[in-house]
PDB file of C-alpha atoms in Angstrom:
ATOM      1  CA  ALA A  13       0.958 -15.220   5.779  1.00 66.00           C
ATOM      2  CA  GLY A  14      -1.655 -13.488   7.893  1.00 68.00           C
ATOM      3  CA  TYR A  15      -4.177 -14.237  10.629  1.00 70.00           C
ATOM      4  CA  ALA A  16      -7.088 -12.286  12.138  1.00 73.00           C
ATOM      5  CA  HIS A  17      -9.119 -13.226  15.212  1.00 77.00           C
ATOM      6  CA  PRO A  18     -12.568 -11.823  16.099  1.00 80.00           C
ATOM      7  CA  LEU A  19     -13.322 -10.552  19.624  1.00 80.00           C
ATOM      8  CA  LEU A  20     -16.260  -8.804  21.371  1.00 77.00           C
ATOM      9  CA  GLY A  21     -18.967 -10.564  19.375  1.00 77.00           C
ATOM     10  CA  GLU A  22     -17.142 -10.001  16.089  1.00 80.00           C
ATOM     11  CA  SER A  23     -16.990  -6.229  16.549  1.00 87.00           C
ATOM     12  CA  LEU A  24     -13.248  -6.223  17.146  1.00 91.00           C
ATOM     13  CA  PHE A  25     -10.682  -8.027  15.002  1.00 92.00           C
ATOM     14  CA  ILE A  26      -6.986  -8.282  15.762  1.00 93.00           C
ATOM     15  CA  GLY A  27      -4.547  -9.650  13.266  1.00 93.00           C
ATOM     16  CA  ALA A  28      -0.949 -10.213  12.347  1.00 91.00           C
ATOM     17  CA  SER A  29       0.833 -10.642   9.062  1.00 88.00           C
ATOM     18  CA  LEU A  30       4.297 -12.044   8.453  1.00 86.00           C
ATOM     19  CA  LYS A  31       5.987 -11.207   5.154  1.00 84.00           C
ATOM     20  CA  TYR A  32       9.338 -12.050   3.627  1.00 84.00           C
ATOM     21  CA  VAL A  33      10.985  -9.235   1.667  1.00 82.00           C
ATOM     22  CA  PHE A  34      13.893  -9.270  -0.781  1.00 81.00           C
ATOM     23  CA  ARG A  35      15.034  -5.726  -1.490  1.00 81.00           C
ATOM     24  CA  GLN A  36      17.641  -3.980  -3.638  1.00 82.00           C
ATOM     25  CA  SER A  37      18.640  -0.400  -2.836  1.00 82.00           C
ATOM     26  CA  LEU A  38      20.500   2.201  -4.852  1.00 82.00           C
ATOM     27  CA  THR A  39      21.359   5.453  -3.079  1.00 80.00           C
ATOM     28  CA  GLN A  40      24.192   6.794  -5.231  1.00 79.00           C
ATOM     29  CA  GLU A  41      24.319  10.106  -7.080  1.00 84.00           C
ATOM     30  CA  TYR A  42      25.624  10.123 -10.654  1.00 83.00           C
ATOM     31  CA  THR A  43      26.776  12.981 -12.861  1.00 86.00           C
ATOM     32  CA  VAL A  44      26.050  13.293 -16.584  1.00 87.00           C
ATOM     33  CA  THR A  45      29.637  12.230 -17.222  1.00 87.00           C
ATOM     34  CA  ASP A  46      29.073   9.065 -15.180  1.00 83.00           C
ATOM     35  CA  ILE A  47      25.904   8.217 -17.106  1.00 84.00           C
ATOM     36  CA  VAL A  48      27.501   8.461 -20.571  1.00 85.00           C
ATOM     37  CA  GLU A  49      30.447   6.229 -19.621  1.00 86.00           C
ATOM     38  CA  SER A  50      30.423   2.850 -21.391  1.00 87.00           C
ATOM     39  CA  ASP A  51      30.625   0.935 -18.095  1.00 87.00           C
ATOM     40  CA  PHE A  52      27.748   2.811 -16.408  1.00 87.00           C
ATOM     41  CA  ASP A  53      25.435  -0.238 -16.355  1.00 86.00           C
ATOM     42  CA  GLU A  54      28.104  -2.298 -14.610  1.00 88.00           C
ATOM     43  CA  ARG A  55      28.729   0.505 -12.125  1.00 86.00           C
ATOM     44  CA  VAL A  56      25.042   0.645 -11.221  1.00 85.00           C
ATOM     45  CA  LYS A  57      24.984  -3.140 -10.719  1.00 86.00           C
ATOM     46  CA  ASP A  58      27.998  -2.872  -8.428  1.00 84.00           C
ATOM     47  CA  ASP A  59      26.327  -0.087  -6.410  1.00 85.00           C
ATOM     48  CA  LEU A  60      23.104  -2.054  -5.854  1.00 87.00           C
ATOM     49  CA  LEU A  61      22.821  -3.324  -2.296  1.00 85.00           C
ATOM     50  CA  ASP A  62      20.879  -6.524  -1.570  1.00 85.00           C
ATOM     51  CA  GLY A  63      19.022  -7.465   1.555  1.00 85.00           C
ATOM     52  CA  ASN A  64      16.199  -9.635   2.801  1.00 80.00           C
ATOM     53  CA  GLY A  65      14.279 -10.461   5.917  1.00 81.00           C
ATOM     54  CA  ALA A  66      10.967 -11.365   7.534  1.00 82.00           C
ATOM     55  CA  LEU A  67       8.792  -8.465   8.702  1.00 85.00           C
ATOM     56  CA  LEU A  68       5.822  -8.434  11.077  1.00 88.00           C
ATOM     57  CA  ASP A  69       2.694  -6.255  10.819  1.00 91.00           C
ATOM     58  CA  LEU A  70       0.002  -5.999  13.511  1.00 93.00           C
ATOM     59  CA  GLY A  71      -3.475  -4.564  13.079  1.00 95.00           C
ATOM     60  CA  VAL A  72      -6.825  -4.011  14.702  1.00 95.00           C
ATOM     61  CA  ILE A  73     -10.255  -3.301  13.151  1.00 94.00           C
ATOM     62  CA  TYR A  74     -13.272  -2.192  15.156  1.00 93.00           C
ATOM     63  CA  LYS A  75     -16.844  -2.173  13.821  1.00 91.00           C
ATOM     64  CA  LEU A  76     -18.834   0.715  15.286  1.00 90.00           C
ATOM     65  CA  THR A  77     -21.788  -1.532  16.098  1.00 81.00           C
ATOM     66  CA  ILE A  78     -22.201  -0.023  19.567  1.00 77.00           C
ATOM     67  CA  LEU A  79     -22.963   3.356  17.928  1.00 77.00           C
ATOM     68  CA  GLY A  80     -25.455   1.802  15.518  1.00 76.00           C
ATOM     69  CA  LEU A  81     -22.927   1.961  12.662  1.00 81.00           C
ATOM     70  CA  ALA A  82     -22.381  -1.747  11.983  1.00 78.00           C
ATOM     71  CA  ASN A  83     -21.265  -0.984   8.406  1.00 88.00           C
ATOM     72  CA  THR A  84     -18.518   1.399   9.560  1.00 94.00           C
ATOM     73  CA  ARG A  85     -15.069   0.117  10.471  1.00 94.00           C
ATOM     74  CA  VAL A  86     -12.064   1.902  11.976  1.00 96.00           C
ATOM     75  CA  GLY A  87      -8.655   0.323  11.647  1.00 96.00           C
ATOM     76  CA  LEU A  88      -5.142   0.839  12.972  1.00 96.00           C
ATOM     77  CA  SER A  89      -2.029  -0.979  11.771  1.00 95.00           C
ATOM     78  CA  ALA A  90       1.588  -1.014  12.869  1.00 93.00           C
ATOM     79  CA  ASN A  91       3.872  -2.089  10.024  1.00 90.00           C
ATOM     80  CA  ASN A  92       7.394  -3.489   9.781  1.00 86.00           C
ATOM     81  CA  LEU A  93       7.659  -3.902  13.553  1.00 81.00           C
ATOM     82  CA  ILE A  94      10.148  -6.742  13.624  1.00 73.00           C
ATOM     83  CA  GLY A  95      12.786  -7.454  11.018  1.00 62.00           C
ATOM     84  CA  SER A  96      12.953  -3.998   9.439  1.00 63.00           C
ATOM     85  CA  LYS A  97      16.741  -4.344   9.100  1.00 70.00           C
ATOM     86  CA  LEU A  98      17.407  -5.838   5.675  1.00 73.00           C
ATOM     87  CA  GLY A  99      21.152  -6.429   5.624  1.00 74.00           C
ATOM     88  CA  ASP A 100      23.015  -4.237   3.133  1.00 74.00           C
ATOM     89  CA  ALA A 101      19.801  -2.932   1.532  1.00 76.00           C
ATOM     90  CA  GLN A 102      18.023   0.147   2.861  1.00 72.00           C
ATOM     91  CA  ASP A 103      15.974  -0.685   5.956  1.00 74.00           C
ATOM     92  CA  MET A 104      12.171  -0.712   5.899  1.00 76.00           C
ATOM     93  CA  ASP A 105      10.796   2.057   8.136  1.00 80.00           C
ATOM     94  CA  ASP A 106       8.248   1.029  10.741  1.00 84.00           C
ATOM     95  CA  HIS A 107       5.081   3.136  10.684  1.00 89.00           C
ATOM     96  CA  VAL A 108       1.511   3.350  11.985  1.00 94.00           C
ATOM     97  CA  ASP A 109      -1.483   3.834   9.671  1.00 95.00           C
ATOM     98  CA  ILE A 110      -5.128   4.633  10.497  1.00 97.00           C
ATOM     99  CA  GLY A 111      -8.240   4.322   8.380  1.00 97.00           C
ATOM    100  CA  ILE A 112     -12.020   4.267   8.252  1.00 97.00           C
ATOM    101  CA  ALA A 113     -14.335   2.441   5.849  1.00 97.00           C
ATOM    102  CA  GLN A 114     -18.081   2.562   5.251  1.00 95.00           C
ATOM    103  CA  ASP A 115     -20.228   0.035   3.377  1.00 93.00           C
ATOM    104  CA  LEU A 116     -23.344   1.415   1.682  1.00 91.00           C
ATOM    105  CA  ASP A 117     -26.134  -0.946   0.633  1.00 88.00           C
ATOM    106  CA  LEU A 118     -27.435   0.241  -2.733  1.00 86.00           C
ATOM    107  CA  LYS A 119     -30.139  -2.464  -3.037  1.00 84.00           C
ATOM    108  CA  ALA A 120     -28.735  -3.989  -6.233  1.00 84.00           C
ATOM    109  CA  THR A 121     -25.103  -3.687  -5.204  1.00 88.00           C
ATOM    110  CA  LYS A 122     -22.709  -2.554  -2.485  1.00 89.00           C
ATOM    111  CA  LEU A 123     -20.469   0.521  -2.398  1.00 93.00           C
ATOM    112  CA  THR A 124     -17.489   0.748  -0.055  1.00 95.00           C
ATOM    113  CA  LEU A 125     -15.838   4.091   0.761  1.00 96.00           C
ATOM    114  CA  ALA A 126     -12.492   4.185   2.549  1.00 97.00           C
ATOM    115  CA  LEU A 127     -10.157   6.892   3.859  1.00 97.00           C
ATOM    116  CA  ASP A 128      -6.628   6.190   5.148  1.00 96.00           C
ATOM    117  CA  TYR A 129      -3.897   8.307   6.648  1.00 95.00           C
ATOM    118  CA  VAL A 130      -0.507   6.623   6.246  1.00 91.00           C
ATOM    119  CA  ASP A 131       2.415   7.105   8.628  1.00 89.00           C
ATOM    120  CA  LEU A 132       0.465   8.754  11.433  1.00 89.00           C
ATOM    121  CA  PHE A 133       3.585   9.706  13.408  1.00 86.00           C
ATOM    122  CA  SER A 134       5.820  10.740  10.438  1.00 81.00           C
ATOM    123  CA  GLN A 135       8.257   7.856  10.857  1.00 77.00           C
ATOM    124  CA  ILE A 136       9.005   7.310   7.153  1.00 77.00           C
ATOM    125  CA  GLY A 137      11.897   9.422   5.887  1.00 70.00           C
ATOM    126  CA  GLU A 138      11.969  13.180   6.279  1.00 69.00           C
ATOM    127  CA  ASP A 139       8.866  13.964   4.224  1.00 70.00           C
ATOM    128  CA  ASN A 140       6.203  15.806   6.242  1.00 75.00           C
ATOM    129  CA  ASP A 141       3.636  16.669   3.555  1.00 82.00           C
ATOM    130  CA  PRO A 142       0.228  15.505   4.913  1.00 84.00           C
ATOM    131  CA  ALA A 143      -1.351  15.449   1.426  1.00 84.00           C
ATOM    132  CA  LYS A 144       1.063  12.671   0.390  1.00 87.00           C
ATOM    133  CA  ARG A 145      -0.205  10.538   3.269  1.00 90.00           C
ATOM    134  CA  ILE A 146      -3.940  10.656   2.459  1.00 91.00           C
ATOM    135  CA  ARG A 147      -5.590   7.822   0.532  1.00 94.00           C
ATOM    136  CA  PHE A 148      -9.258   7.873  -0.481  1.00 96.00           C
ATOM    137  CA  GLY A 149     -11.015   5.165  -2.423  1.00 97.00           C
ATOM    138  CA  ALA A 150     -14.339   3.739  -3.520  1.00 97.00           C
ATOM    139  CA  GLU A 151     -15.179   0.213  -4.641  1.00 96.00           C
ATOM    140  CA  ILE A 152     -18.439  -0.898  -6.208  1.00 95.00           C
ATOM    141  CA  GLU A 153     -19.438  -4.478  -6.880  1.00 91.00           C
ATOM    142  CA  LEU A 154     -21.190  -4.579 -10.257  1.00 88.00           C
ATOM    143  CA  LEU A 155     -21.598  -8.330 -10.547  1.00 81.00           C
ATOM    144  CA  LYS A 156     -20.739 -11.191  -8.200  1.00 83.00           C
ATOM    145  CA  PHE A 157     -17.323 -11.424  -9.898  1.00 88.00           C
ATOM    146  CA  LEU A 158     -16.628  -7.816 -11.014  1.00 93.00           C
ATOM    147  CA  GLU A 159     -15.466  -4.872  -8.877  1.00 95.00           C
ATOM    148  CA  LEU A 160     -14.613  -1.349 -10.045  1.00 96.00           C
ATOM    149  CA  ARG A 161     -12.380   0.906  -7.945  1.00 97.00           C
ATOM    150  CA  ALA A 162     -11.390   4.584  -8.073  1.00 97.00           C
ATOM    151  CA  GLY A 163      -9.737   6.980  -5.693  1.00 96.00           C
ATOM    152  CA  ILE A 164      -7.024   9.448  -4.814  1.00 94.00           C
ATOM    153  CA  TYR A 165      -3.482   8.406  -3.874  1.00 92.00           C
ATOM    154  CA  GLN A 166      -0.936  11.087  -2.893  1.00 89.00           C
ATOM    155  CA  GLY A 167      -3.103  13.655  -4.699  1.00 88.00           C
ATOM    156  CA  TYR A 168      -3.441  11.671  -7.958  1.00 93.00           C
ATOM    157  CA  PHE A 169      -6.304   9.703  -9.517  1.00 94.00           C
ATOM    158  CA  THR A 170      -6.287   5.900  -9.188  1.00 96.00           C
ATOM    159  CA  ALA A 171      -8.404   3.260 -10.892  1.00 97.00           C
ATOM    160  CA  GLY A 172      -8.758  -0.479 -10.659  1.00 97.00           C
ATOM    161  CA  LEU A 173     -10.670  -3.502 -11.849  1.00 96.00           C
ATOM    162  CA  GLY A 174     -11.079  -6.801 -10.006  1.00 94.00           C
ATOM    163  CA  LEU A 175     -12.296 -10.061 -11.515  1.00 93.00           C
ATOM    164  CA  ASP A 176     -12.970 -12.773  -8.948  1.00 90.00           C
ATOM    165  CA  GLY A 177     -13.442 -16.307 -10.295  1.00 86.00           C
ATOM    166  CA  LYS A 178     -13.844 -19.541  -8.377  1.00 83.00           C
ATOM    167  CA  VAL A 179     -10.134 -20.383  -8.403  1.00 87.00           C
ATOM    168  CA  VAL A 180      -8.497 -17.294  -9.939  1.00 91.00           C
ATOM    169  CA  ARG A 181      -8.520 -13.596  -9.052  1.00 91.00           C
ATOM    170  CA  LEU A 182      -7.271 -10.884 -11.428  1.00 94.00           C
ATOM    171  CA  ASP A 183      -6.599  -7.279 -10.357  1.00 95.00           C
ATOM    172  CA  LEU A 184      -5.656  -4.430 -12.704  1.00 96.00           C
ATOM    173  CA  VAL A 185      -4.552  -1.137 -11.108  1.00 96.00           C
ATOM    174  CA  THR A 186      -3.171   2.220 -12.153  1.00 96.00           C
ATOM    175  CA  TYR A 187      -1.950   4.879  -9.741  1.00 93.00           C
ATOM    176  CA  ALA A 188       0.605   7.685  -9.617  1.00 93.00           C
ATOM    177  CA  GLU A 189       3.301   7.903  -6.958  1.00 87.00           C
ATOM    178  CA  GLU A 190       4.586  11.325  -5.912  1.00 87.00           C
ATOM    179  CA  ILE A 191       8.359  11.397  -6.366  1.00 82.00           C
ATOM    180  CA  GLY A 192       8.675  15.052  -5.409  1.00 81.00           C
ATOM    181  CA  THR A 193       8.669  16.530  -1.920  1.00 79.00           C
ATOM    182  CA  TYR A 194       4.976  17.465  -1.862  1.00 81.00           C
ATOM    183  CA  ALA A 195       1.730  16.231  -3.447  1.00 83.00           C
ATOM    184  CA  GLY A 196       1.197  17.539  -6.968  1.00 82.00           C
ATOM    185  CA  GLN A 197       4.866  18.255  -7.703  1.00 85.00           C
ATOM    186  CA  ARG A 198       5.982  15.323  -9.887  1.00 88.00           C
ATOM    187  CA  ALA A 199       3.950  12.200 -10.597  1.00 91.00           C
ATOM    188  CA  ASP A 200       5.263   8.804 -11.625  1.00 92.00           C
ATOM    189  CA  ARG A 201       2.322   6.879 -13.147  1.00 95.00           C
ATOM    190  CA  ARG A 202       2.402   3.128 -12.491  1.00 94.00           C
ATOM    191  CA  TYR A 203       0.423   0.103 -13.639  1.00 95.00           C
ATOM    192  CA  SER A 204       0.007  -3.205 -11.869  1.00 94.00           C
ATOM    193  CA  LEU A 205      -1.385  -6.618 -12.787  1.00 94.00           C
ATOM    194  CA  ARG A 206      -1.926  -9.287 -10.122  1.00 91.00           C
ATOM    195  CA  LEU A 207      -3.092 -12.838 -10.755  1.00 90.00           C
ATOM    196  CA  VAL A 208      -3.843 -15.037  -7.734  1.00 87.00           C
ATOM    197  CA  GLY A 209      -4.925 -18.677  -7.786  1.00 82.00           C
ATOM    198  CA  GLY A 210      -6.364 -20.749  -4.945  1.00 70.00           C
ATOM    199  CA  PHE A 211      -9.066 -23.107  -3.777  1.00 62.00           C
TER     200      PHE A 211
END
């Protein structure tokens, strides 16, 4: 659940989001001998740690109207502020993200460009590679119900498609997550499908 409130003539928006998370963590190391054992699947299940909790995010967005850039927005968010302890499962790190977005009017359509830097103060883990923290994306609205997206996530290409109906929204996404210590070392390509209904 989330809420945003406009201030300063709708140039400044502040918001909060409350989310409930169920998480399973596995932080064990296994040898080849462990993996070939007949009871390995049961051992992994026993080593999984469960946890859950409610987490709070806070954010602010400011439109640069005062500088004559009404279509440019700067945002700052603080994530996982309250409730980051998830019982036996690995805790969720709190972190601060910053971003900027620009809407371009292309007469027949609209193009949005966005640039984010995640974990501004290096609070997540021990990874300090700045390239893994940069996100760049573009979204173009082709029809009233169709959006195409492309970008860069942790140094890898991303793509997406959004279909927005009256009561149903469908999003298709592909991106690669860096599982190495620096951007470009070892990609894990992922695919996501999201279907949302509402009135």
